[in-house]
XYZ file of N, CA and C in Angstrom:
774
model
N -63.137 -27.605 -24.781
C -62.502 -28.530 -23.823
C -60.979 -28.597 -24.055
N -60.614 -28.669 -25.351
C -59.184 -28.718 -25.667
C -58.483 -27.427 -25.247
N -59.187 -26.316 -25.449
C -58.607 -25.024 -25.065
C -58.367 -24.954 -23.564
N -59.326 -25.506 -22.791
C -59.145 -25.537 -21.336
C -57.935 -26.372 -20.938
N -57.788 -27.535 -21.587
C -56.641 -28.412 -21.274
C -55.322 -27.727 -21.600
N -55.289 -27.043 -22.780
C -54.078 -26.327 -23.152
C -53.776 -25.212 -22.157
N -54.834 -24.516 -21.728
C -54.656 -23.446 -20.742
C -54.117 -23.992 -19.432
N -54.648 -25.116 -18.978
C -54.159 -25.727 -17.739
C -52.713 -26.183 -17.873
N -52.372 -26.725 -19.066
C -50.994 -27.171 -19.308
C -50.035 -25.997 -19.235
N -50.422 -24.880 -19.869
C -49.565 -23.684 -19.821
C -49.405 -23.188 -18.386
N -50.473 -23.232 -17.628
C -50.412 -22.770 -16.243
C -49.502 -23.660 -15.401
N -49.598 -24.985 -15.626
C -48.744 -25.918 -14.875
C -47.277 -25.676 -15.208
N -46.974 -25.517 -16.514
C -45.583 -25.245 -16.914
C -45.113 -23.935 -16.297
N -45.989 -22.947 -16.273
C -45.622 -21.670 -15.658
C -45.325 -21.806 -14.184
N -46.128 -22.606 -13.483
C -45.900 -22.822 -12.050
C -44.575 -23.522 -11.795
N -44.195 -24.428 -12.703
C -42.897 -25.106 -12.575
C -41.755 -24.124 -12.773
N -41.934 -23.158 -13.697
C -40.866 -22.201 -14.005
C -40.703 -21.123 -12.939
N -41.766 -20.803 -12.226
C -41.712 -19.691 -11.276
C -40.601 -19.810 -10.226
N -40.442 -20.982 -9.574
C -39.375 -21.073 -8.554
C -37.990 -21.332 -9.129
N -37.801 -21.197 -10.446
C -36.497 -21.476 -11.064
C -35.347 -20.689 -10.448
N -35.544 -19.403 -10.048
C -34.420 -18.684 -9.419
C -33.908 -19.339 -8.150
N -34.738 -20.200 -7.543
C -34.312 -20.885 -6.319
C -33.625 -22.198 -6.641
N -34.264 -23.024 -7.476
C -33.730 -24.370 -7.654
C -32.638 -24.461 -8.725
N -32.612 -23.562 -9.713
C -31.565 -23.661 -10.737
C -30.166 -23.389 -10.167
N -29.955 -22.308 -9.375
C -28.627 -22.128 -8.773
C -28.238 -23.273 -7.853
N -29.212 -23.793 -7.078
C -28.906 -24.919 -6.184
C -28.542 -26.159 -6.981
N -29.259 -26.381 -8.088
C -28.955 -27.530 -8.942
C -27.594 -27.384 -9.589
N -27.289 -26.168 -10.027
C -25.981 -25.931 -10.654
C -24.849 -26.171 -9.660
N -25.064 -25.735 -8.428
C -24.040 -25.925 -7.397
C -23.862 -27.394 -7.045
N -24.977 -28.135 -7.021
C -24.923 -29.548 -6.627
C -24.305 -30.424 -7.707
N -24.489 -30.063 -8.953
C -24.015 -30.918 -10.048
C -22.692 -30.460 -10.646
N -22.234 -29.270 -10.304
C -20.991 -28.759 -10.884
C -19.787 -29.295 -10.118
N -18.627 -29.395 -10.770
C -17.416 -29.768 -10.052
C -17.012 -28.647 -9.099
N -16.119 -28.920 -8.157
C -15.692 -27.871 -7.228
C -15.214 -26.643 -7.991
N -15.534 -25.462 -7.501
C -15.142 -24.249 -8.225
C -13.629 -24.083 -8.287
N -13.192 -23.282 -9.257
C -11.780 -22.974 -9.364
C -11.431 -21.824 -8.427
N -10.164 -21.695 -8.121
C -9.705 -20.581 -7.298
C -9.897 -19.279 -8.073
N -9.981 -18.189 -7.363
C -10.122 -16.895 -8.028
C -8.793 -16.392 -8.569
N -7.703 -17.083 -8.230
C -6.389 -16.696 -8.737
C -5.878 -17.715 -9.751
N -5.160 -17.208 -10.732
C -4.398 -18.089 -11.610
C -2.936 -17.992 -11.196
N -2.209 -19.095 -11.350
C -0.822 -19.154 -10.890
C 0.124 -19.441 -12.043
N 1.305 -18.850 -11.957
C 2.371 -19.144 -12.902
C 3.663 -19.369 -12.141
N 4.572 -20.072 -12.781
C 5.857 -20.379 -12.148
C 6.992 -19.783 -12.961
N 8.024 -19.353 -12.282
C 9.235 -18.911 -12.949
C 10.436 -19.539 -12.246
N 11.450 -19.820 -13.029
C 12.669 -20.403 -12.478
C 13.483 -19.315 -11.795
N 13.929 -19.599 -10.582
C 14.736 -18.621 -9.838
C 15.998 -19.293 -9.317
N 16.988 -18.444 -9.024
C 18.267 -18.945 -8.512
C 18.792 -18.002 -7.452
N 19.344 -18.567 -6.399
C 19.938 -17.752 -5.338
C 21.205 -17.051 -5.804
N 21.736 -17.441 -6.964
C 22.943 -16.820 -7.499
C 22.635 -15.567 -8.303
N 21.345 -15.292 -8.532
C 20.938 -14.142 -9.329
C 20.294 -13.103 -8.409
N 20.818 -11.866 -8.443
C 20.349 -10.847 -7.514
C 18.870 -10.509 -7.718
N 18.422 -10.411 -8.962
C 17.010 -10.105 -9.196
C 16.120 -11.243 -8.701
N 16.609 -12.480 -8.831
C 15.843 -13.622 -8.319
C 15.808 -13.612 -6.791
N 16.891 -13.155 -6.185
C 16.927 -13.034 -4.723
C 15.837 -12.084 -4.264
N 15.693 -10.965 -4.968
C 14.648 -10.002 -4.634
C 13.263 -10.604 -4.841
N 13.104 -11.397 -5.902
C 11.823 -12.060 -6.160
C 11.481 -13.040 -5.055
N 12.456 -13.823 -4.654
C 12.240 -14.813 -3.590
C 11.797 -14.141 -2.304
N 12.480 -13.054 -1.935
C 12.156 -12.379 -0.684
C 10.799 -11.685 -0.768
N 10.536 -10.994 -1.875
C 9.283 -10.232 -1.979
C 8.060 -11.134 -2.039
N 8.188 -12.299 -2.694
C 7.029 -13.179 -2.861
C 6.912 -14.257 -1.782
N 8.032 -14.636 -1.191
C 7.990 -15.779 -0.269
C 8.645 -15.511 1.083
N 9.167 -14.317 1.270
C 9.861 -14.003 2.512
C 8.971 -14.031 3.739
N 7.635 -14.014 3.519
C 6.706 -14.038 4.651
C 6.831 -15.300 5.485
N 7.457 -16.345 4.909
C 7.597 -17.599 5.661
C 8.627 -17.483 6.771
N 9.511 -16.468 6.681
C 10.556 -16.335 7.699
C 10.614 -14.940 8.300
N 9.787 -14.003 7.793
C 9.869 -12.623 8.270
C 8.481 -12.048 8.483
N 8.387 -11.101 9.395
C 7.128 -10.414 9.672
C 7.342 -8.917 9.481
N 6.354 -8.264 8.889
C 6.392 -6.812 8.767
C 5.707 -6.209 9.990
N 6.270 -5.141 10.510
C 5.734 -4.572 11.749
C 4.289 -4.089 11.588
N 3.883 -3.754 10.354
C 2.503 -3.282 10.183
C 1.487 -4.384 10.494
N 1.937 -5.649 10.437
C 1.043 -6.764 10.740
C 0.733 -6.866 12.226
N 1.561 -6.250 13.042
C 1.359 -6.293 14.487
C 0.431 -5.139 14.869
N -0.841 -5.322 14.602
C -1.828 -4.286 14.878
C -3.198 -4.938 14.997
N -4.122 -4.201 15.580
C -5.489 -4.714 15.704
C -6.090 -4.950 14.323
N -5.741 -4.099 13.377
C -6.344 -4.172 12.040
C -5.950 -5.433 11.301
N -4.688 -5.857 11.405
C -4.193 -6.968 10.608
C -4.081 -8.283 11.367
N -4.075 -8.238 12.690
C -3.778 -9.457 13.438
C -5.006 -10.225 13.890
N -6.191 -9.632 13.784
C -7.437 -10.308 14.174
C -7.360 -10.861 15.598
N -6.844 -10.035 16.497
C -6.793 -10.440 17.897
C -5.685 -11.397 18.253
N -4.706 -11.551 17.353
C -3.620 -12.504 17.598
C -2.690 -12.048 18.719
N -2.550 -10.734 18.886
C -1.592 -10.200 19.858
C -2.296 -9.591 21.065
N -1.652 -9.718 22.209
C -2.226 -9.202 23.447
C -2.079 -7.687 23.544
N -0.928 -7.198 23.145
C -0.645 -5.754 23.223
C 0.012 -5.307 21.923
N -0.748 -5.255 20.837
C -0.146 -4.981 19.530
C 0.560 -3.635 19.426
N 0.008 -2.591 20.030
C 0.637 -1.277 19.913
C 2.005 -1.252 20.586
N 2.075 -1.744 21.825
C 3.351 -1.752 22.547
C 4.346 -2.700 21.884
N 3.845 -3.820 21.388
C 4.719 -4.787 20.723
C 5.319 -4.186 19.460
N 4.480 -3.544 18.648
C 4.967 -2.927 17.409
C 5.966 -1.809 17.715
N 5.660 -0.996 18.703
C 6.569 0.101 19.060
C 7.923 -0.422 19.530
N 7.917 -1.533 20.240
C 9.172 -2.127 20.697
C 9.988 -2.645 19.514
N 9.322 -3.292 18.575
C 10.015 -3.780 17.372
C 10.591 -2.620 16.561
N 9.800 -1.576 16.398
C 10.271 -0.415 15.632
C 11.457 0.248 16.310
N 11.421 0.320 17.634
C 12.546 0.902 18.370
C 13.796 0.051 18.194
N 13.651 -1.261 18.215
C 14.796 -2.154 18.014
C 15.357 -2.012 16.604
N 14.492 -1.822 15.611
C 14.954 -1.647 14.243
C 15.709 -0.329 14.084
N 15.303 0.697 14.824
C 15.982 1.995 14.739
C 17.301 1.988 15.499
N 17.285 1.393 16.684
C 18.420 1.543 17.597
C 19.269 0.293 17.764
N 18.809 -0.825 17.261
C 19.556 -2.067 17.433
C 19.004 -2.910 18.563
N 18.553 -2.266 19.642
C 17.946 -2.982 20.769
C 16.800 -2.154 21.333
N 15.912 -2.831 22.045
C 14.810 -2.146 22.716
C 14.325 -3.023 23.849
N 13.759 -2.369 24.871
C 13.249 -3.099 26.020
C 11.776 -2.758 26.260
N 11.082 -3.700 26.884
C 9.700 -3.478 27.294
C 9.441 -4.201 28.598
N 8.608 -3.598 29.420
C 8.249 -4.218 30.699
C 6.822 -4.737 30.681
N 6.085 -4.451 29.613
C 4.676 -4.855 29.533
C 4.572 -6.361 29.334
N 3.793 -7.012 30.185
C 3.672 -8.471 30.118
C 3.077 -8.922 28.788
N 2.049 -8.206 28.321
C 1.433 -8.580 27.049
C 2.393 -8.469 25.890
N 3.176 -7.395 25.849
C 4.157 -7.202 24.783
C 5.246 -8.264 24.843
N 5.677 -8.635 26.045
C 6.713 -9.667 26.173
C 6.207 -11.000 25.608
N 4.956 -11.338 25.914
C 4.376 -12.585 25.388
C 4.283 -12.525 23.867
N 3.864 -11.382 23.354
C 3.765 -11.223 21.901
C 5.126 -11.368 21.237
N 6.120 -10.753 21.805
C 7.467 -10.782 21.221
C 8.042 -12.197 21.228
N 7.781 -12.943 22.287
C 8.257 -14.322 22.321
C 7.611 -15.141 21.208
N 6.306 -14.933 21.010
C 5.597 -15.670 19.953
C 6.100 -15.274 18.575
N 6.348 -13.995 18.361
C 6.855 -13.528 17.068
C 8.218 -14.125 16.778
N 9.079 -14.153 17.782
C 10.428 -14.687 17.591
C 10.407 -16.192 17.306
N 9.426 -16.905 17.872
C 9.325 -18.340 17.604
C 8.972 -18.614 16.150
N 8.171 -17.732 15.546
C 7.660 -17.976 14.200
C 8.388 -17.214 13.096
N 9.248 -16.286 13.474
C 9.914 -15.449 12.475
C 11.387 -15.257 12.816
N 12.213 -15.369 11.790
C 13.649 -15.145 11.969
C 14.008 -13.683 11.749
N 13.228 -13.001 10.910
C 13.526 -11.608 10.554
C 12.301 -10.734 10.781
N 12.554 -9.422 10.843
C 11.503 -8.430 10.941
C 11.828 -7.305 9.963
N 10.793 -6.688 9.392
C 10.985 -5.590 8.456
C 9.756 -4.702 8.460
N 9.836 -3.590 7.762
C 8.702 -2.679 7.624
C 8.365 -2.567 6.146
N 7.298 -3.258 5.736
C 6.933 -3.292 4.318
C 6.531 -1.915 3.801
N 6.171 -1.001 4.684
C 5.735 0.327 4.259
C 6.711 1.420 4.683
N 7.905 1.030 5.018
C 8.920 2.005 5.381
C 9.536 2.659 4.156
N 10.396 3.635 4.384
C 11.054 4.323 3.268
C 11.908 3.355 2.459
N 12.492 2.402 3.122
C 13.214 1.334 2.422
C 12.978 0.037 3.193
N 12.826 -1.024 2.453
C 12.465 -2.293 3.079
C 13.713 -3.032 3.554
N 14.257 -2.567 4.678
C 15.411 -3.190 5.280
C 14.979 -4.338 6.182
N 15.680 -5.453 6.084
C 15.380 -6.607 6.938
C 16.350 -6.653 8.105
N 15.854 -7.181 9.235
C 16.663 -7.270 10.454
C 16.545 -8.669 11.037
N 17.674 -9.166 11.498
C 17.696 -10.449 12.200
C 17.135 -10.233 13.585
N 16.081 -10.951 13.913
C 15.347 -10.717 15.155
C 15.809 -11.665 16.254
N 16.000 -11.109 17.428
C 16.350 -11.914 18.597
C 15.598 -11.368 19.801
N 14.971 -12.251 20.565
C 14.220 -11.853 21.757
C 14.782 -12.623 22.950
N 15.191 -11.900 23.964
C 15.824 -12.513 25.135
C 15.175 -12.009 26.418
N 15.665 -12.540 27.526
C 15.204 -12.144 28.860
C 13.685 -12.225 28.979
N 13.156 -13.368 28.534
C 11.731 -13.649 28.650
C 10.870 -12.626 27.908
N 11.413 -12.084 26.827
C 10.665 -11.139 26.004
C 10.932 -9.686 26.315
N 11.747 -9.415 27.319
C 11.992 -8.025 27.721
C 12.980 -7.307 26.800
N 13.903 -8.052 26.212
C 14.952 -7.457 25.384
C 14.822 -7.934 23.948
N 14.747 -6.971 23.042
C 14.640 -7.267 21.609
C 15.862 -6.708 20.903
N 16.472 -7.533 20.076
C 17.624 -7.112 19.282
C 17.297 -7.268 17.804
N 17.651 -6.253 17.010
C 17.412 -6.291 15.560
C 18.685 -5.868 14.847
N 19.303 -6.806 14.128
C 20.556 -6.538 13.410
C 20.304 -6.573 11.904
N 20.946 -5.660 11.187
C 20.779 -5.612 9.736
C 21.057 -6.965 9.100
N 20.214 -7.333 8.163
C 20.397 -8.589 7.429
C 20.282 -8.296 5.935
N 21.115 -8.913 5.146
C 21.078 -8.703 3.704
C 19.932 -9.490 3.086
N 19.496 -9.053 1.900
C 18.451 -9.785 1.183
C 18.929 -11.189 0.845
N 20.218 -11.332 0.566
C 20.751 -12.642 0.237
C 20.566 -13.606 1.395
N 20.836 -13.126 2.603
C 20.681 -14.001 3.779
C 19.205 -14.354 4.002
N 18.330 -13.367 3.816
C 16.898 -13.630 3.982
C 16.427 -14.629 2.928
N 16.894 -14.465 1.690
C 16.513 -15.387 0.614
C 17.021 -16.794 0.903
N 18.257 -16.888 1.372
C 18.819 -18.206 1.706
C 17.965 -18.907 2.761
N 17.603 -18.160 3.803
C 16.791 -18.737 4.870
C 15.410 -19.127 4.356
N 14.863 -18.291 3.492
C 13.538 -18.572 2.922
C 13.543 -19.879 2.148
N 14.563 -20.084 1.341
C 14.656 -21.315 0.554
C 14.920 -22.513 1.454
N 15.823 -22.349 2.406
C 16.170 -23.458 3.295
C 14.957 -23.944 4.092
N 14.133 -23.011 4.555
C 13.036 -23.376 5.440
C 11.681 -23.450 4.743
N 11.552 -22.752 3.630
C 10.229 -22.653 3.036
C 10.020 -23.366 1.716
N 11.102 -23.768 1.044
C 10.934 -24.416 -0.260
C 10.478 -25.861 -0.094
N 9.534 -26.281 -0.938
C 9.041 -27.658 -0.919
C 9.843 -28.503 -1.901
N 10.160 -29.701 -1.467
C 10.816 -30.658 -2.339
C 9.759 -31.384 -3.159
N 9.845 -31.293 -4.462
C 8.865 -31.934 -5.341
C 8.788 -33.427 -5.076
N 9.927 -34.051 -4.869
C 9.978 -35.500 -4.664
C 9.253 -35.926 -3.398
N 9.124 -35.039 -2.431
C 8.486 -35.394 -1.168
C 6.994 -35.068 -1.146
N 6.496 -34.467 -2.204
C 5.075 -34.145 -2.262
C 4.259 -35.382 -2.608
N 2.991 -35.351 -2.270
C 2.095 -36.443 -2.640
C 1.882 -36.429 -4.149
N 1.459 -37.553 -4.742
C 1.192 -37.565 -6.189
C 0.179 -36.505 -6.608
N -0.829 -36.264 -5.771
C -1.829 -35.261 -6.102
C -1.231 -33.854 -6.074
N -0.381 -33.592 -5.090
C 0.264 -32.281 -5.017
C 1.224 -32.086 -6.193
N 1.922 -33.146 -6.580
C 2.819 -33.052 -7.732
C 2.041 -32.710 -8.992
N 0.859 -33.302 -9.143
C 0.048 -33.030 -10.323
C -0.345 -31.557 -10.374
N -0.704 -30.973 -9.230
C -1.039 -29.550 -9.193
C 0.155 -28.699 -9.591
N 1.320 -29.032 -9.046
C 2.536 -28.292 -9.391
C 2.846 -28.436 -10.876
N 2.741 -29.646 -11.400
C 3.038 -29.875 -12.817
C 2.103 -29.087 -13.722
N 0.844 -28.987 -13.346
C -0.106 -28.226 -14.167
C 0.257 -26.750 -14.188
N 0.717 -26.238 -13.050
C 1.169 -24.845 -13.027
C 2.389 -24.675 -13.929
N 3.330 -25.606 -13.824
C 4.544 -25.510 -14.637
C 4.223 -25.595 -16.132
N 3.262 -26.440 -16.486
C 2.911 -26.595 -17.904
C 2.193 -25.367 -18.467
N 1.656 -24.549 -17.585
C 0.912 -23.371 -18.034
C 1.624 -22.074 -17.656
N 2.933 -22.097 -17.727
C 3.716 -20.941 -17.282
C 4.598 -20.349 -18.373
N 4.310 -20.652 -19.638
C 5.074 -20.043 -20.718
C 4.575 -18.622 -20.956
N 5.273 -17.866 -21.801
C 4.892 -16.483 -22.070
C 3.521 -16.373 -22.709
N 3.095 -17.436 -23.407
C 1.803 -17.401 -24.098
C 0.647 -17.825 -23.193
N 0.963 -18.330 -22.013
C -0.075 -18.849 -21.129
C -0.576 -17.779 -20.169
N -1.790 -17.985 -19.689
C -2.386 -17.085 -18.708
C -2.363 -17.695 -17.309
N -1.506 -18.668 -17.121
C -1.416 -19.311 -15.826
C -2.410 -20.449 -15.692
N -2.397 -21.067 -14.537
C -3.269 -22.212 -14.270
C -4.150 -21.917 -13.066
N -5.453 -22.197 -13.220
C -6.409 -22.030 -12.130
C -6.792 -23.398 -11.590
N -6.272 -23.779 -10.452
C -6.654 -25.082 -9.879
C -8.032 -25.028 -9.256
N -8.565 -26.210 -8.968
C -9.801 -26.291 -8.198
C -9.501 -25.971 -6.744
N -10.495 -25.458 -6.040
C -10.257 -25.039 -4.664
C -9.885 -26.203 -3.752
N -10.275 -27.424 -4.136
C -9.959 -28.583 -3.301
C -8.790 -29.398 -3.835
N -8.087 -28.877 -4.833
C -6.910 -29.582 -5.344
C -5.804 -29.614 -4.291
N -5.041 -30.671 -4.323
C -3.914 -30.783 -3.392
C -2.907 -29.672 -3.643
N -2.333 -29.156 -2.583
C -1.268 -28.153 -2.593
C -1.780 -26.728 -2.799
N -3.048 -26.554 -3.145
C -3.569 -25.213 -3.392
C -3.467 -24.341 -2.140
N -3.683 -24.934 -0.975
C -3.647 -24.163 0.266
C -2.244 -23.686 0.621
N -1.223 -24.150 -0.110
C 0.149 -23.725 0.180
C 0.665 -22.687 -0.816
N -0.123 -22.383 -1.815
C 0.293 -21.412 -2.829
C 0.052 -19.987 -2.332
N 0.923 -19.049 -2.752
C 2.162 -19.152 -3.532
C 3.219 -19.959 -2.763
N 4.154 -20.522 -3.517
C 5.153 -21.374 -2.871
C 6.404 -21.501 -3.726
N 7.476 -21.870 -3.054
C 8.718 -22.249 -3.720
C 8.768 -23.760 -3.801
N 9.051 -24.284 -4.987
C 9.130 -25.727 -5.171
C 10.427 -26.060 -5.902
N 11.197 -26.986 -5.319
C 12.431 -27.437 -5.966
C 12.169 -28.776 -6.655
N 12.330 -28.792 -7.968
C 12.091 -29.993 -8.749
C 13.324 -30.302 -9.599
N 13.880 -31.470 -9.363
C 15.029 -31.947 -10.126
C 16.162 -30.923 -10.155
N 16.416 -30.329 -9.001
C 17.525 -29.392 -8.872
C 17.228 -27.980 -9.315
N 16.016 -27.723 -9.805
C 15.628 -26.386 -10.253
C 14.599 -25.807 -9.293
N 14.809 -24.553 -8.918
C 13.912 -23.890 -7.974
C 12.870 -23.087 -8.746
N 11.609 -23.336 -8.446
C 10.506 -22.646 -9.121
C 9.755 -21.774 -8.113
N 9.496 -20.554 -8.510
C 8.696 -19.641 -7.700
C 7.297 -19.594 -8.297
N 6.328 -20.144 -7.570
C 4.935 -20.150 -8.020
C 4.212 -19.009 -7.327
N 3.691 -18.083 -8.130
C 3.037 -16.900 -7.581
C 1.710 -16.643 -8.294
N 0.936 -15.746 -7.741
C -0.340 -15.362 -8.355
C -0.058 -14.552 -9.613
N -0.674 -14.979 -10.719
C -0.490 -14.282 -11.997
C -1.647 -13.347 -12.307
N -2.843 -13.728 -11.910
C -4.004 -12.891 -12.187
C -5.198 -13.324 -11.361
N -6.217 -12.500 -11.358
C -7.460 -12.786 -10.639
C -8.599 -12.893 -11.637
N -9.486 -13.835 -11.398
C -10.605 -14.084 -12.304
C -11.894 -14.109 -11.497
N -12.904 -13.431 -11.998
C -14.224 -13.450 -11.368
C -15.082 -14.506 -12.037
N -15.674 -15.375 -11.239
C -16.571 -16.407 -11.765
C -18.010 -15.936 -11.638
N -18.792 -16.282 -12.648
C -20.199 -15.916 -12.628
C -21.097 -17.137 -12.757
N -20.585 -18.309 -12.356
C -21.360 -19.540 -12.515
C -22.683 -19.484 -11.773
N -22.645 -19.172 -10.493
C -23.861 -19.091 -9.690
C -24.737 -17.952 -10.189
N -24.124 -16.813 -10.523
C -24.881 -15.674 -11.013
C -25.560 -15.970 -12.336
N -24.874 -16.706 -13.223
C -25.475 -17.048 -14.510
C -26.699 -17.932 -14.306
N -26.582 -18.902 -13.395
C -27.726 -19.767 -13.115
C -28.884 -18.956 -12.544
N -28.567 -17.950 -11.736
C -29.614 -17.104 -11.166
C -30.305 -16.290 -12.257
N -29.499 -15.756 -13.193
C -30.073 -14.976 -14.294
C -30.995 -15.850 -15.142
N -30.514 -17.067 -15.451
C -31.349 -17.996 -16.221
C -32.628 -18.314 -15.454
N -32.483 -18.506 -14.140
C -33.652 -18.801 -13.319
C -34.651 -17.658 -13.323
N -34.153 -16.418 -13.246
C -35.047 -15.266 -13.287
C -35.764 -15.181 -14.630
N -35.022 -15.510 -15.704
C -35.653 -15.518 -17.021
C -36.737 -16.569 -17.119
N -36.436 -17.751 -16.567
C -37.439 -18.827 -16.580
C -38.655 -18.444 -15.755
N -38.403 -17.752 -14.627
C -39.529 -17.320 -13.802
C -40.400 -16.324 -14.561
N -39.754 -15.446 -15.328
C -40.510 -14.500 -16.138
C -41.368 -15.202 -17.180
N -40.763 -16.202 -17.829
C -41.516 -16.988 -18.807
C -42.684 -17.693 -18.122
N -42.411 -18.229 -16.906
C -43.464 -18.914 -16.163
C -44.627 -17.992 -15.848
N -44.314 -16.764 -15.453
C -45.374 -15.805 -15.140
C -46.214 -15.512 -16.375
N -45.539 -15.363 -17.530
C -46.269 -15.111 -18.781
C -47.161 -16.289 -19.128
N -46.614 -17.514 -18.972
C -47.425 -18.701 -19.295
C -48.650 -18.806 -18.398
N -48.490 -18.501 -17.124
C -49.642 -18.538 -16.211
C -50.684 -17.509 -16.633
N -50.191 -16.318 -17.000
C -51.116 -15.271 -17.438
C -51.859 -15.682 -18.704
N -51.099 -16.200 -19.690
C -51.716 -16.626 -20.952
C -52.693 -17.773 -20.704
N -52.243 -18.735 -19.886
C -53.109 -19.868 -19.569
C -54.396 -19.415 -18.899
N -54.290 -18.432 -17.994
C -55.484 -17.920 -17.322
C -56.438 -17.259 -18.290
N -55.860 -16.478 -19.205
C -56.701 -15.808 -20.204
C -57.387 -16.839 -21.094
N -56.612 -17.832 -21.539
C -57.193 -18.860 -22.402
C -58.289 -19.627 -21.683
N -58.070 -19.926 -20.418
C -59.080 -20.665 -19.657
C -60.350 -19.830 -19.519
N -60.172 -18.526 -19.276
C -61.333 -17.639 -19.137
C -62.095 -17.553 -20.442
N -61.382 -17.465 -21.556
C -62.030 -17.409 -22.870
C -62.816 -18.700 -23.139
N -62.141 -19.850 -22.816
C -62.818 -21.133 -23.046
C -64.071 -21.249 -22.188
N -63.956 -20.804 -20.938
C -65.130 -20.868 -20.051
C -66.255 -19.962 -20.549
N -65.884 -18.759 -21.041
C -66.889 -17.808 -21.525
C -67.608 -18.335 -22.779
N -66.817 -18.992 -23.654
C -67.414 -19.536 -24.882
C -68.381 -20.663 -24.581
N -68.054 -21.420 -23.549
C -68.917 -22.560 -23.221
C -70.145 -22.109 -22.410
């Protein structure tokens, strides 16, 4: 009788363990804090008076004021543009010749939208990454592109894109401070939670107490939290299957003896 009870107990425990691959990952997700970002961030002090810093500002943050022509395509724009091929060709012609014209209605609409959101245009994959001051006139029909120095692009980037630390929310300041505290040579950067304030604005330029900080991605990290719970669950399911098997054998033996 005792052997039968033990066999039934083992079988019940095994049945509880079998669905572990389903409920353990769900439990881990429900009880864990919000996941961290897959990127770690570090900050470095930059100055518009330093040429290498000017290059850093433009390369890491220039996207706030400039567009690369390769982005004007079906592949990169996700349907944002009406006539991406004609629009890109018009921009490239303006960069080569100084001016370019188009009669296509879709391209004119695209060019007007680009000019509203971007002060400069460049080709990130060109032989040299020259920036041009973009101007669109005559309802999008005429595009003008004039050479612009990196210094001017950097100045515009800071003027329009840098965040004032004092104007950030307390939660956003805390995120920035954590990045700054983890930005020494010995640190591997800071990984914020995905729902932390200011995370959606990173990388970013932040001016704090008169000092300009460039916050950029330092590294990428793969998380295995959900996967680890799944592995543990699969192991528990395996144990459960063994317990059910052992319990069944024990029950059969007890029944045969009786």
